[in-house]
CSV table of C-alpha atoms in Angstrom, one decimal:
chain,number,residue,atom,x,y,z
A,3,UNK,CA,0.0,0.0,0.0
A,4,UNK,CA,3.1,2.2,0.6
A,5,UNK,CA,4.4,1.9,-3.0
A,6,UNK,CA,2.7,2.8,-6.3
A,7,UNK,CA,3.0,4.0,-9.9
A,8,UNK,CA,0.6,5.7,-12.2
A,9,UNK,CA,0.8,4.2,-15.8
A,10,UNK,CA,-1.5,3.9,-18.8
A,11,UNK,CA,-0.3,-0.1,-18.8
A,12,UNK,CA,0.3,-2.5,-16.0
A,13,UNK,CA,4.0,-2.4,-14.7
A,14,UNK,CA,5.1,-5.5,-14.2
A,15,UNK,CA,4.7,-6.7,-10.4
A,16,UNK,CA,2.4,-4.3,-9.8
A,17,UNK,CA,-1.4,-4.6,-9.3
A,18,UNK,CA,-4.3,-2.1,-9.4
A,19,UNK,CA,-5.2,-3.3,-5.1
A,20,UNK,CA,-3.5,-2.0,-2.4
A,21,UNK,CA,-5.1,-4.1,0.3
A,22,UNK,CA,-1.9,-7.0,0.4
A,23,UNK,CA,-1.3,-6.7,4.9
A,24,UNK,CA,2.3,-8.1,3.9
A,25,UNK,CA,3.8,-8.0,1.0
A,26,UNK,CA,7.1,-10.0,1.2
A,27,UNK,CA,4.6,-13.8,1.7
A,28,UNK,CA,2.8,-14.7,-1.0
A,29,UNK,CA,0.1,-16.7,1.2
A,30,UNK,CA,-0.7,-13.9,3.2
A,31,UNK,CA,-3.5,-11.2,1.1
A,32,UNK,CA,-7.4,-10.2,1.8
A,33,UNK,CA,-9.5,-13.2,1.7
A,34,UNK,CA,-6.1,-15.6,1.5
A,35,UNK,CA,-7.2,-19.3,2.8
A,36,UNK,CA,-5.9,-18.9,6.6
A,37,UNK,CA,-3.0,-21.2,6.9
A,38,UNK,CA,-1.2,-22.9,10.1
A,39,UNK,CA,2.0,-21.0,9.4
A,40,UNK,CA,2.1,-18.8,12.1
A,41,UNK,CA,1.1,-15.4,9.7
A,42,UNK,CA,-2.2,-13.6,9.2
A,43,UNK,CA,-2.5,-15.0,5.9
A,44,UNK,CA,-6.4,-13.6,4.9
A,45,UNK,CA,-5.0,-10.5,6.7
A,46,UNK,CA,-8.4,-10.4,9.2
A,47,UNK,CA,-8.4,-11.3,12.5
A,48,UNK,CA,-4.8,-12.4,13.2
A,49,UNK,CA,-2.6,-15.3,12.9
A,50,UNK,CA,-3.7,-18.5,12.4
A,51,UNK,CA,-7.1,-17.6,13.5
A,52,UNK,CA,-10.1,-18.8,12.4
A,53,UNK,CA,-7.7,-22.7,12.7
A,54,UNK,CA,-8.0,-25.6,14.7
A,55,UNK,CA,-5.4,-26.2,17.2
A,56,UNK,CA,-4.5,-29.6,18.9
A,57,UNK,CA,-2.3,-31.1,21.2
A,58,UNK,CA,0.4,-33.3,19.7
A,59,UNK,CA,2.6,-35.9,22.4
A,60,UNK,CA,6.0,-37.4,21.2
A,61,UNK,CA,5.4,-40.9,19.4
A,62,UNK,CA,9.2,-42.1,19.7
A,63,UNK,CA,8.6,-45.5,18.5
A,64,UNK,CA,6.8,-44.5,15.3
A,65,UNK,CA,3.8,-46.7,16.0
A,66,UNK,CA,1.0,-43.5,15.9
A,67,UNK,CA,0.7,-44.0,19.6
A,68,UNK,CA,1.8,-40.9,21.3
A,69,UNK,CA,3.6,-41.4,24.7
A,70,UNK,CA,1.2,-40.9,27.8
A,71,UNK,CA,4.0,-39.7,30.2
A,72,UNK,CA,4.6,-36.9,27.7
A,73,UNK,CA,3.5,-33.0,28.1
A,74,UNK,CA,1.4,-31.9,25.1
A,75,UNK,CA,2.5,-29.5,22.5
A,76,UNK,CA,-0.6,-27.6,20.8
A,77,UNK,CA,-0.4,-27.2,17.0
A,78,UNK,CA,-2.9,-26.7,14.3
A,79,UNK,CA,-0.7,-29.2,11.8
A,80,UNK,CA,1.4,-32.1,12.5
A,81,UNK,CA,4.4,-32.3,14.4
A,82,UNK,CA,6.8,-34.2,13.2
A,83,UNK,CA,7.7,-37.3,15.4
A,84,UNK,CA,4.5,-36.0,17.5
A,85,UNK,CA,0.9,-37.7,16.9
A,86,UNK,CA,-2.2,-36.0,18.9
A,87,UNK,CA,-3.1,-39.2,20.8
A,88,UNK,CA,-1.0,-39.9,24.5
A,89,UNK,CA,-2.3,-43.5,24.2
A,90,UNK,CA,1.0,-45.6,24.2
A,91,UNK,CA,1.8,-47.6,27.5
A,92,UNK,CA,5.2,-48.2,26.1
A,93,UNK,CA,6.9,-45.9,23.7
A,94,UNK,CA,9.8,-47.6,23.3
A,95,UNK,CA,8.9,-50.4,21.9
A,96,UNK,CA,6.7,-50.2,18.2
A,97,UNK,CA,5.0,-53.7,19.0
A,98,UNK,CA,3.0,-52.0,22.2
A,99,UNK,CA,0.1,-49.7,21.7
A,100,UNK,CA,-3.8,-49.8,22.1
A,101,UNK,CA,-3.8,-51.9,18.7
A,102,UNK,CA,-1.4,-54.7,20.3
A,103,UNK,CA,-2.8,-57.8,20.4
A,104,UNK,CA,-2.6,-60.4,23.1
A,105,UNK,CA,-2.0,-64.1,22.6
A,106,UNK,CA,-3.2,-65.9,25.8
A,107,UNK,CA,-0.7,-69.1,25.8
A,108,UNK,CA,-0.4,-70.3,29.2
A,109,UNK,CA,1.3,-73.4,28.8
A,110,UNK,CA,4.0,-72.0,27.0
A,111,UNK,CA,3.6,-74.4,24.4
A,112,UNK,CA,3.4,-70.9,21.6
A,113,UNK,CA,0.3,-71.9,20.6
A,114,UNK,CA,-2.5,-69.9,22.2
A,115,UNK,CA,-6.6,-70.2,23.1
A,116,UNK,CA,-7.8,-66.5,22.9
A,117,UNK,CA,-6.9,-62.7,22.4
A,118,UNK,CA,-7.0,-59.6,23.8
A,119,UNK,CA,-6.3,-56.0,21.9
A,120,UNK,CA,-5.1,-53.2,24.1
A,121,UNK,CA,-1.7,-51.3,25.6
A,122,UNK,CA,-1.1,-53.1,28.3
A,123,UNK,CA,-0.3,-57.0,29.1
A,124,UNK,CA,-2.9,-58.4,30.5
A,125,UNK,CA,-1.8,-60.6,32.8
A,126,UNK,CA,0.6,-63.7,32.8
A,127,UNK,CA,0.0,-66.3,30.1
A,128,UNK,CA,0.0,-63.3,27.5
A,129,UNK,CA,2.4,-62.5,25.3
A,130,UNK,CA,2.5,-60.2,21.8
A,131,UNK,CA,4.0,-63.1,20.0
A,132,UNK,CA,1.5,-63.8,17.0
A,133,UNK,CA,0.9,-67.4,18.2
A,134,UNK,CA,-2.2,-69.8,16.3
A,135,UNK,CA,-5.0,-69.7,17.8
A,136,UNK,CA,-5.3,-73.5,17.6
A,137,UNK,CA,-4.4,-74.9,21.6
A,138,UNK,CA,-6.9,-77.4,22.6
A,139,UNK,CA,-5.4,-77.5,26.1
A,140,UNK,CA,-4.1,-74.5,27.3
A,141,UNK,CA,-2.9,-76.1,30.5
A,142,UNK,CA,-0.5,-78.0,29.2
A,143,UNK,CA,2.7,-77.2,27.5
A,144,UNK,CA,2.7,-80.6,26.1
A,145,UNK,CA,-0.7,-80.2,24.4
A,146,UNK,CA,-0.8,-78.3,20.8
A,147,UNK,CA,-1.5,-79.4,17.7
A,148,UNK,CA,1.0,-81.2,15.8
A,149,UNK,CA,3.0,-82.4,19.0
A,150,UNK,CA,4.4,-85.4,19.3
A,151,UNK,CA,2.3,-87.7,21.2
A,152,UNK,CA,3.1,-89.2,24.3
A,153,UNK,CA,1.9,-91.7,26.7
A,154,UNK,CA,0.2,-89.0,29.6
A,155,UNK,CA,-3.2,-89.7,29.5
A,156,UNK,CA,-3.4,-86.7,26.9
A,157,UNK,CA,-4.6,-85.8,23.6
A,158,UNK,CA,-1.3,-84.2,22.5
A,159,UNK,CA,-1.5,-83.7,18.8
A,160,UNK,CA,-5.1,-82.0,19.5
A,161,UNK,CA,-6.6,-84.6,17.0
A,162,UNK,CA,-7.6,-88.5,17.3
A,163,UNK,CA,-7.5,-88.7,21.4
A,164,UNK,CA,-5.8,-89.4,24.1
A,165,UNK,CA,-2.3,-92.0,23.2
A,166,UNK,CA,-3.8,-92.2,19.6
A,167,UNK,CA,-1.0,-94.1,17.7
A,168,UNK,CA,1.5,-95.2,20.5
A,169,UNK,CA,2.3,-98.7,21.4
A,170,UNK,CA,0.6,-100.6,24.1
A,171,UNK,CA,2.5,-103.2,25.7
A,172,UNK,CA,1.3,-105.6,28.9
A,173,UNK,CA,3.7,-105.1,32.0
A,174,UNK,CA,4.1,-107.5,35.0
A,175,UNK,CA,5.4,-107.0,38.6
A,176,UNK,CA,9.0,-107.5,39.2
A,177,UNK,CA,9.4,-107.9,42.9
A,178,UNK,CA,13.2,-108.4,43.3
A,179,UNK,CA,13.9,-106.4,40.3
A,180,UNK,CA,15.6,-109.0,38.4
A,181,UNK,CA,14.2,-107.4,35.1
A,182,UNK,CA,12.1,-110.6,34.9
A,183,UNK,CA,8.4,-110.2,36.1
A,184,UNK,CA,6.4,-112.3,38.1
A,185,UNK,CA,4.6,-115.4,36.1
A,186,UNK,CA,1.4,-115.5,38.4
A,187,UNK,CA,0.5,-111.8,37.7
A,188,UNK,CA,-1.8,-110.3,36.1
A,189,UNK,CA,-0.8,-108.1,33.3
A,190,UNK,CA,-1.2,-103.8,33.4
A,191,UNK,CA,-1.9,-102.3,29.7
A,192,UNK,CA,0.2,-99.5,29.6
A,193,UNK,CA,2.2,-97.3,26.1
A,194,UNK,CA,4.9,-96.4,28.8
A,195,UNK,CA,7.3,-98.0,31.7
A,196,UNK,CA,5.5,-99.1,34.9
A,197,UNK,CA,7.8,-98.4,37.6
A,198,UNK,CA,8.5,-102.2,39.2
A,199,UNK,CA,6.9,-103.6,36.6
A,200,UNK,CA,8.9,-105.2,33.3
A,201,UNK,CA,7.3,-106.5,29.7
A,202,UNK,CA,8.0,-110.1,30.3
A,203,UNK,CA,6.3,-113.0,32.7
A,204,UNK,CA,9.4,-115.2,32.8
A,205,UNK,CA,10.3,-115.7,36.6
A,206,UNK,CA,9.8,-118.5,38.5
A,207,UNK,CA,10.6,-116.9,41.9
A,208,UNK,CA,9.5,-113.1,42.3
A,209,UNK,CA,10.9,-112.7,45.4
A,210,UNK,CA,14.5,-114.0,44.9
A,211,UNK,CA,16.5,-111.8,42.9
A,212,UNK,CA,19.1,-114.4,41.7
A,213,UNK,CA,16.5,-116.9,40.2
A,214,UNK,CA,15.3,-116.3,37.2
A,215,UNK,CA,15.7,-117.4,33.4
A,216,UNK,CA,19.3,-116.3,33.5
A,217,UNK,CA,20.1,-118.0,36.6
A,218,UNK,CA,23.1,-120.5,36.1
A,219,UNK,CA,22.8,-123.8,37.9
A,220,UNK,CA,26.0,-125.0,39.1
A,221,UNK,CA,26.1,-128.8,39.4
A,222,UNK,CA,28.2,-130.3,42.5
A,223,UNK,CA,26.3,-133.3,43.5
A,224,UNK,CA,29.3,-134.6,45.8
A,225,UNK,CA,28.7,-131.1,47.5
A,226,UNK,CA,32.2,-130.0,47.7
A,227,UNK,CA,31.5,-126.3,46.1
A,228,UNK,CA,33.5,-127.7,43.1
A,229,UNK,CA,31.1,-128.0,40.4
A,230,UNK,CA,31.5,-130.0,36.9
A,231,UNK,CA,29.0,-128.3,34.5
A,232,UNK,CA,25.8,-125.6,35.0
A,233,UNK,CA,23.1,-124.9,33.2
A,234,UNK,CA,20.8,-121.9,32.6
A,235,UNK,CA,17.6,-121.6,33.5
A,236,UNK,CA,14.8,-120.3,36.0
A,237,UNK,CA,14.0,-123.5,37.8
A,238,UNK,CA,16.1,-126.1,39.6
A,239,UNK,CA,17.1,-128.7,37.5
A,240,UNK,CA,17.5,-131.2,39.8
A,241,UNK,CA,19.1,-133.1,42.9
A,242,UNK,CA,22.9,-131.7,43.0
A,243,UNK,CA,22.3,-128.4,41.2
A,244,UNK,CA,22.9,-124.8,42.8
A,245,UNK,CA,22.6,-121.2,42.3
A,246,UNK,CA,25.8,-120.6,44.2
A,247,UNK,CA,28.9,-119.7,41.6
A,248,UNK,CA,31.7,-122.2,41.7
A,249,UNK,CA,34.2,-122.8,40.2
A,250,UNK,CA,33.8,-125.7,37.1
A,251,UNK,CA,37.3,-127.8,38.1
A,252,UNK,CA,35.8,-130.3,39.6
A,253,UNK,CA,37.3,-133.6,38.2
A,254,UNK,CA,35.3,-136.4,40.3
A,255,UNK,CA,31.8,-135.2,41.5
A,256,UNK,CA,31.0,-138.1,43.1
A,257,UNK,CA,33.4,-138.0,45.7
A,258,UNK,CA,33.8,-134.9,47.8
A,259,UNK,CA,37.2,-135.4,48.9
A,260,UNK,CA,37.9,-135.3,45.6
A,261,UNK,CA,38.4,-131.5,44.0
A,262,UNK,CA,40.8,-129.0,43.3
A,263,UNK,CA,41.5,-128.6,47.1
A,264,UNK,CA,42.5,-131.8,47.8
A,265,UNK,CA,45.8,-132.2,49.3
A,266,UNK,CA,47.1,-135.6,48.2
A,267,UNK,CA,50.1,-137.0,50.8
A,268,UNK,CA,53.2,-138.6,49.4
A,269,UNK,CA,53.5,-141.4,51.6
A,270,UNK,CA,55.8,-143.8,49.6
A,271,UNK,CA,56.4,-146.6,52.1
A,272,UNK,CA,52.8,-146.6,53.2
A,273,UNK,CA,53.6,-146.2,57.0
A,274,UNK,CA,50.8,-143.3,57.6
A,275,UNK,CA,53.6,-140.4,57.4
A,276,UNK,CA,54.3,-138.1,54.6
A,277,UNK,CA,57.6,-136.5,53.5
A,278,UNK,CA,55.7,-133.7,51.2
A,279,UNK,CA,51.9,-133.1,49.5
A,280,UNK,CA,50.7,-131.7,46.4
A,281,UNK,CA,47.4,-129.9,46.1
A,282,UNK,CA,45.8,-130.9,43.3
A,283,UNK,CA,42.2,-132.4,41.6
A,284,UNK,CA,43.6,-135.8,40.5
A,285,UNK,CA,46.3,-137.8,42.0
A,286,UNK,CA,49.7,-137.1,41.1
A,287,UNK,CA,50.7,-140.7,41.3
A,288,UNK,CA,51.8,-143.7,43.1
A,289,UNK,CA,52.2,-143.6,47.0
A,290,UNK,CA,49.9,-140.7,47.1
A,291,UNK,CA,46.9,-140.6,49.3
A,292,UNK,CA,43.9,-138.2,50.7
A,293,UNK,CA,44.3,-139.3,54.1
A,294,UNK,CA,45.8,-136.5,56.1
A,295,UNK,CA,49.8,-137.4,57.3
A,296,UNK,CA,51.6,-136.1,59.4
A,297,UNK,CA,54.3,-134.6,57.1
A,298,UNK,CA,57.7,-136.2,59.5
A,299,UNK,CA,58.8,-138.9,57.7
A,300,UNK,CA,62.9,-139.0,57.6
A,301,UNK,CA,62.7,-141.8,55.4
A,302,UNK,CA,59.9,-142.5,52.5
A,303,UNK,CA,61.5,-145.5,51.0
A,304,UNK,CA,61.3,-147.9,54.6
A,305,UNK,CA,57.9,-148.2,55.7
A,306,UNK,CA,60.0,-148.8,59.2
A,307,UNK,CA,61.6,-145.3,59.7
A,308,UNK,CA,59.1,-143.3,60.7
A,309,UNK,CA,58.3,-141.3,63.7
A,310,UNK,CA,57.0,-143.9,65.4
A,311,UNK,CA,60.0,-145.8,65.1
A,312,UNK,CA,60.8,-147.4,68.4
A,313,UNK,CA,65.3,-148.0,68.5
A,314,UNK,CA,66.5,-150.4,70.6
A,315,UNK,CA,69.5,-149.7,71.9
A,316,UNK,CA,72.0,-152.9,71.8
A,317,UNK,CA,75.8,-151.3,72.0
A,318,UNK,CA,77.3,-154.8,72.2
A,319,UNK,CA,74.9,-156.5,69.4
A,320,UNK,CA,74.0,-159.2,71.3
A,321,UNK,CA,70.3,-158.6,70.4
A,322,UNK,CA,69.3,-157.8,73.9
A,323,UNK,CA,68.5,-154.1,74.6
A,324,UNK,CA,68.3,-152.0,77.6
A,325,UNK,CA,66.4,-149.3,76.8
A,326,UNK,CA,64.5,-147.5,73.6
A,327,UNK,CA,64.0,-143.8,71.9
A,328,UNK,CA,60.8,-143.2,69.7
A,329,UNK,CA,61.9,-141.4,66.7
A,330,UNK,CA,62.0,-141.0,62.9
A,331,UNK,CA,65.9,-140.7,63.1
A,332,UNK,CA,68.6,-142.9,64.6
A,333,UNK,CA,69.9,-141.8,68.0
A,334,UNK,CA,73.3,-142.7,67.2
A,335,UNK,CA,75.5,-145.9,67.6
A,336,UNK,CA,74.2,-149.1,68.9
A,337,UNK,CA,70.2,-148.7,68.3
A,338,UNK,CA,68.7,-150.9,65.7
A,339,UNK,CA,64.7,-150.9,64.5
A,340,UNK,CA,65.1,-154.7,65.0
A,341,UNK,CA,62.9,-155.3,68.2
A,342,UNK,CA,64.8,-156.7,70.8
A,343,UNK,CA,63.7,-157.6,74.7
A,344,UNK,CA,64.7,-154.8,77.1
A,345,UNK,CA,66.4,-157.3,79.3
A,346,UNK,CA,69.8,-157.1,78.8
A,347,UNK,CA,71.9,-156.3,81.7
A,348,UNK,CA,75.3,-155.8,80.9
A,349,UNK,CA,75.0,-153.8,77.8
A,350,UNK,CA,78.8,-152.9,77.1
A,351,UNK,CA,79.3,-157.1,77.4
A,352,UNK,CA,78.0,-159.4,74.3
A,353,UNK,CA,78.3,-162.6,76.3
A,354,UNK,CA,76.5,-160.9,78.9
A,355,UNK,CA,72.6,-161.0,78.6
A,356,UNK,CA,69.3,-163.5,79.3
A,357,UNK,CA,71.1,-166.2,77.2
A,358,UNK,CA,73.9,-166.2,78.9
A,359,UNK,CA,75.2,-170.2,80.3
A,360,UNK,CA,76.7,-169.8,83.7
A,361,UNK,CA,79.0,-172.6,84.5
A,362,UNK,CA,79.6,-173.9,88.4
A,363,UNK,CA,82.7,-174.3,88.8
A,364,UNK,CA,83.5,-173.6,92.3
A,365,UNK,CA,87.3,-175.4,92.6
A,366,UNK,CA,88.4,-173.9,89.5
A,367,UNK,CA,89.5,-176.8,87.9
A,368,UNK,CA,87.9,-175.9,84.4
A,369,UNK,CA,85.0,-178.6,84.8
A,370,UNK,CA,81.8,-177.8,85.6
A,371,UNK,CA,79.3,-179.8,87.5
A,372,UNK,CA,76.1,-177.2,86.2
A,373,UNK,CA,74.7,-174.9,84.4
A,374,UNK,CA,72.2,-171.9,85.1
A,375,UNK,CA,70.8,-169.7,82.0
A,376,UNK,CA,70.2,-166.0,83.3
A,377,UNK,CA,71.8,-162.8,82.7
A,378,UNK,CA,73.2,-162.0,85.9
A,379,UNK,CA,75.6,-164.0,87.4
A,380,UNK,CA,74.4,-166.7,89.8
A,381,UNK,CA,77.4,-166.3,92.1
A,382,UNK,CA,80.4,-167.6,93.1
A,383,UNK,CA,82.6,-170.1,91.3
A,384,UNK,CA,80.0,-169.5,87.9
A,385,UNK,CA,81.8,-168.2,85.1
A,386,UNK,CA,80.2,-167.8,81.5
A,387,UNK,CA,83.5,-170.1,80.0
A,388,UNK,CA,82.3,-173.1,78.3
A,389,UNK,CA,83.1,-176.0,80.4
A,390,UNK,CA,82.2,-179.5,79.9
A,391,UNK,CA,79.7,-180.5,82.4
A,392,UNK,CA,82.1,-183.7,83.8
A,393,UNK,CA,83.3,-183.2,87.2
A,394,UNK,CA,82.3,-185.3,89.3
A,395,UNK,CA,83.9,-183.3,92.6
A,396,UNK,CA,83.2,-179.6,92.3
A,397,UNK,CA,84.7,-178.9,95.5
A,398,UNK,CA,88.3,-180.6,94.6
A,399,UNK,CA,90.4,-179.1,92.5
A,400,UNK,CA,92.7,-182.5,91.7
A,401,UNK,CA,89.6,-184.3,91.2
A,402,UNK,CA,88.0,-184.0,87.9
A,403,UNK,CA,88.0,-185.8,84.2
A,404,UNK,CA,91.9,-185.3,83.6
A,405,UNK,CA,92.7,-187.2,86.8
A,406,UNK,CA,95.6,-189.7,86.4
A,407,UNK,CA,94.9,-192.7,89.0
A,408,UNK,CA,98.2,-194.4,89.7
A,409,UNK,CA,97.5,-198.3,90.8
A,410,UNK,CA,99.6,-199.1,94.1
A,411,UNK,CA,97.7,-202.0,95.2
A,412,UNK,CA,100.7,-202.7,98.0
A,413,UNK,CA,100.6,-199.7,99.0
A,414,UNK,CA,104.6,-199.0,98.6
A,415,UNK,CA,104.5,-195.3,96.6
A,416,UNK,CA,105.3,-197.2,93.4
A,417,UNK,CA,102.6,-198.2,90.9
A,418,UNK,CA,102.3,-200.2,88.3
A,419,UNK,CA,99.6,-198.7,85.8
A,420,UNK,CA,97.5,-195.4,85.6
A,421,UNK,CA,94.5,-194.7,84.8
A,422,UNK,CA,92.6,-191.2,83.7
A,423,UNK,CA,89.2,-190.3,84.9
A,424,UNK,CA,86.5,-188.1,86.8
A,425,UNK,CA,86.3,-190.8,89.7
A,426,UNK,CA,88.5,-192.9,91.9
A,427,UNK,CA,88.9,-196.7,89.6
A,428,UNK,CA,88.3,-198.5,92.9
C-alpha cells in the first residue's frame, strides 16, 4: 500500500489493489485461505485464526501412539515425530500400543486359546507373539496341535484322542527287580514304563532276585562247592544243582574229597607219614593218598623209619637191649629198628645177657658140675667159660675128668699102671 505507480499499462509486479497486509509472503492477502503457518494469511483477525489447534505428544517408537508420560505441544498441523493421541503404554517399543494384540498361551507351548487387543499385558500367560489360535489345552505345554504324542493320559496332537498311535505293551510286577516279572501276575496295559513292573512274565521266583531265566545252575552233586558243568535256566534242575557260583574244576563229583582242594600225601612206604603233598584235583601218582599225614617222615623208602619208630639200643649187638628212643631218626650208635627184649643187663658185654650159660665151677679146675641160663651172674665159682659138664667133685680141684689114677695096690708109693678119669677106679 506504501508503494505505487501511475501508468496507462500494468508495470510488471504491480497490481491495481493495495489491500496486500504483507507483502514479502505470498500466502498472506485479503480473503487468503488462513494457513497454520504462524502469519495472518487472509489478513483479518490475526494469525492462524479462524484454525484448529490440537495437542500433539511425542510418538518415539513410530507406532502412531503418542507417549502418555509426555507434556502436550498444541499445534494446528502435524508435528513431526509428534501424533495428537498420548495413548501408548510403552513408547519404546513399536510392537505395544492400544492396537497390540494379546495371545493368551499359558502353557507356554506358543500356541494360544484366545486374544486380547489393548496397551497393556494383560496378565501372565499373555504374550504379543503372534501365536495360532489352535491350543486345545491351554494347561499344558505338552498339548498343541502337531505335538508329538506321548503316553500322559493326553490328547497331544489336538486330533484323534488321548495315546492315539502309541504302542501298548502288557507289563508285569518284578518284585526283586531281576528285570524278569512275576509269572502269576496279572498283566497292566500301559504305552509307557511301569515303575516295578517289566514286559515279560518269565520268573519263576518273584521274590529271589538271583533266580530267574538267567540264573546259572551249578552242578556239585558230591557237595564240595566244586562244580562239573551248570546250566541256565529259571527253575532247579534237579538233585545236586545250585545257584551258588563255583568254580567248574571239579574232576570227580562223586566224591567230595575229591576236588581242586584236595591235598594228596606222598606217603611212599605206606607207614601213615608223609615227606611232602601236592594240592591238586587228580592224584599225582603212586604212593599218594587223601588221608591226612603227618608230614615227619625221615625216610619214605622204609615203611619202618618213621616217627613212630621205636630203636632199641644194643651197644654190644647181642640182640638184647636195655632201653628205647621213639623217633624218625637214629639216636646214634648201637640202636637198631630190629625189636629186641629190654632185658639185657650188661650192655657194654656181648656174652652178657638173658642167654647167657653160667657154668659152676667152684674149685676152678675148668670142669663144671652145672649150668644156670640167666643174665646175671648166679654167684660164686660160675663163670660164662664153656666148660664141659664132667666133674664129678666140684669142691676138689685135683679131682675132675683129667685125673691120672696111679695103681699101688701094695701100698709102697710105686705103681704099676695109671689110669685117667673123673672118679676114683676102685
Amino acid at each position: 500500500s506504501g508503494v505505487s505507480q501511475t501508468s496507462n499499462s500494468q508495470p510488471s509486479n504491480y497490481v491495481l489493489d493495495n489491500t496486500d497486509c504483507d507483502d514479502t509472503e505470498s500466502t498472506v492477502y485479503p480473503g487468503a485461505p488462513e494457513l497454520c503457518d504462524g502469519l495472518d494469511n487472509d489478513c483479518a483477525n490475526g494469525v492462524d485464526d479462524g484454525l484448529t489447534f490440537e495437542n500433539y505428544y511425542t510418538d518415539s517408537d513410530g507406532d502412531g501412539y503418542g507417549d502418555s508420560s509426555d507434556t502436550p505441544e498444541s499445534s494446528c498441523k502435524a508435528i513431526s515425530g509428534k501424533v495428537t493421541n498420548n495413548l501408548d503404554c510403552d513408547d519404546s517399543d513399536v510392537d505395544i500400543n492400544p492396537d497390540t494384540v494379546w495371545y493368551l498361551d499359558a502353557d507356554g507351548d506358543d500356541y494360544a486359546v484366545s486374544t486380547m487387543t489393548q496397551c497393556t499385558n494383560p496378565g501372565a500367560g499373555y504374550t504379543s507373539s503372534v501365536l495360532p489360535l489352535t491350543d486345545c489345552d491351554d494347561t499344558e505345554p505338552t498339548v498343541y496341535p502337531g505335538a508329538p504324542e506321548l503316553c500322559d493320559g493326553l490328547d497331544n496332537d489336538c486330533a484323534n484322542g488321548v495315546d492315539d498311535g502309541l504302542t501298548f505293551e502288557n507289563y508285569y510286577t518284578d518284585s526283586d527287580g531281576d528285570g524278569y516279572g512275576d509269572s502269576s501276575d496279572i498283566p497292566e496295559s500301559s504305552c509307557k514304563a511301569i515303575s516295578g513292573k517289566v514286559t515279560n512274565n518269565l520268573d519263576c521266583d518273584d521274590s529271589d532276585v538271583d533266580i530267574n531265566p538267567d540264573t546259572v545252575w551249578y552242578l556239585d552233586a558230591d557237595g564240595d562247592d566244586y562244580a562239573v558243568s551248570t546250566m541256565t535256566q529259571c527253575t532247579n534242575p534237579g538233585a545236586g544243582y545250585t545257584s551258588s557260583v563255583l568254580p567248574l574244576t571239579d574232576c570227580d563229583d562223586g566224591d567230595a574229597a575229591i576236588n581242586p582242594d584236595t591235598v594228596w600225601y606222598l606217603d611212599a612206604d605206606g607207614d601213615n607219614y608223609a615227606v611232602s603233598t601236592i594240592t591238586q584235583c587228580t592224584s599225582p601218582g603212586a604212593g599218594y593218598t587223601t588221608s591226612v599225614l603227618p608230614l615227619t617222615d625221615c625216610n619214605d623208602g622204609d615203611s619202618d623209619i618213621n616217627p613212630d619208630t621205636v630203636w632199641y639200643l644194643d651197644a654190644d649187638g647181642d640182640n638184647y637191649a636195655v632201653s628205647t628212643i621213639t623217633q624218625c631218626t637214629s639216636p646214634g650208635a648201637g640202636y637198631t629198628t630190629s625189636v629186641l627184649p629190654l632185658t639185657d643187663c650188661n650192655d657194654g658185654d656181648a656174652d652178657i645177657n638173658p642167654d647167657t650159660v653160667w657154668y659152676l665151677d667152684a674149685d676152678g679146675d675148668n670142669y663144671a658140675v652145672s649150668t644156670m641160663t640167666q643174665c646175671t651172674s648166679p654167684g660164686a665159682g660160675y663163670t660164662t667159660s664153656v666148660l664141659p659138664l664132667t666133674d664129678c667133685n666140684d669142691g676138689d680141684a685135683d679131682i675132675n675128668p683129667d685125673t691120672v689114677w696111679y695103681l699101688d695096690a701094695d701100698g709102697d708109693d710105686y705103681a704099676v699102671s695109671t689110669m685117667t678119669q673123673c672118679t676114683n677106679p676102685g
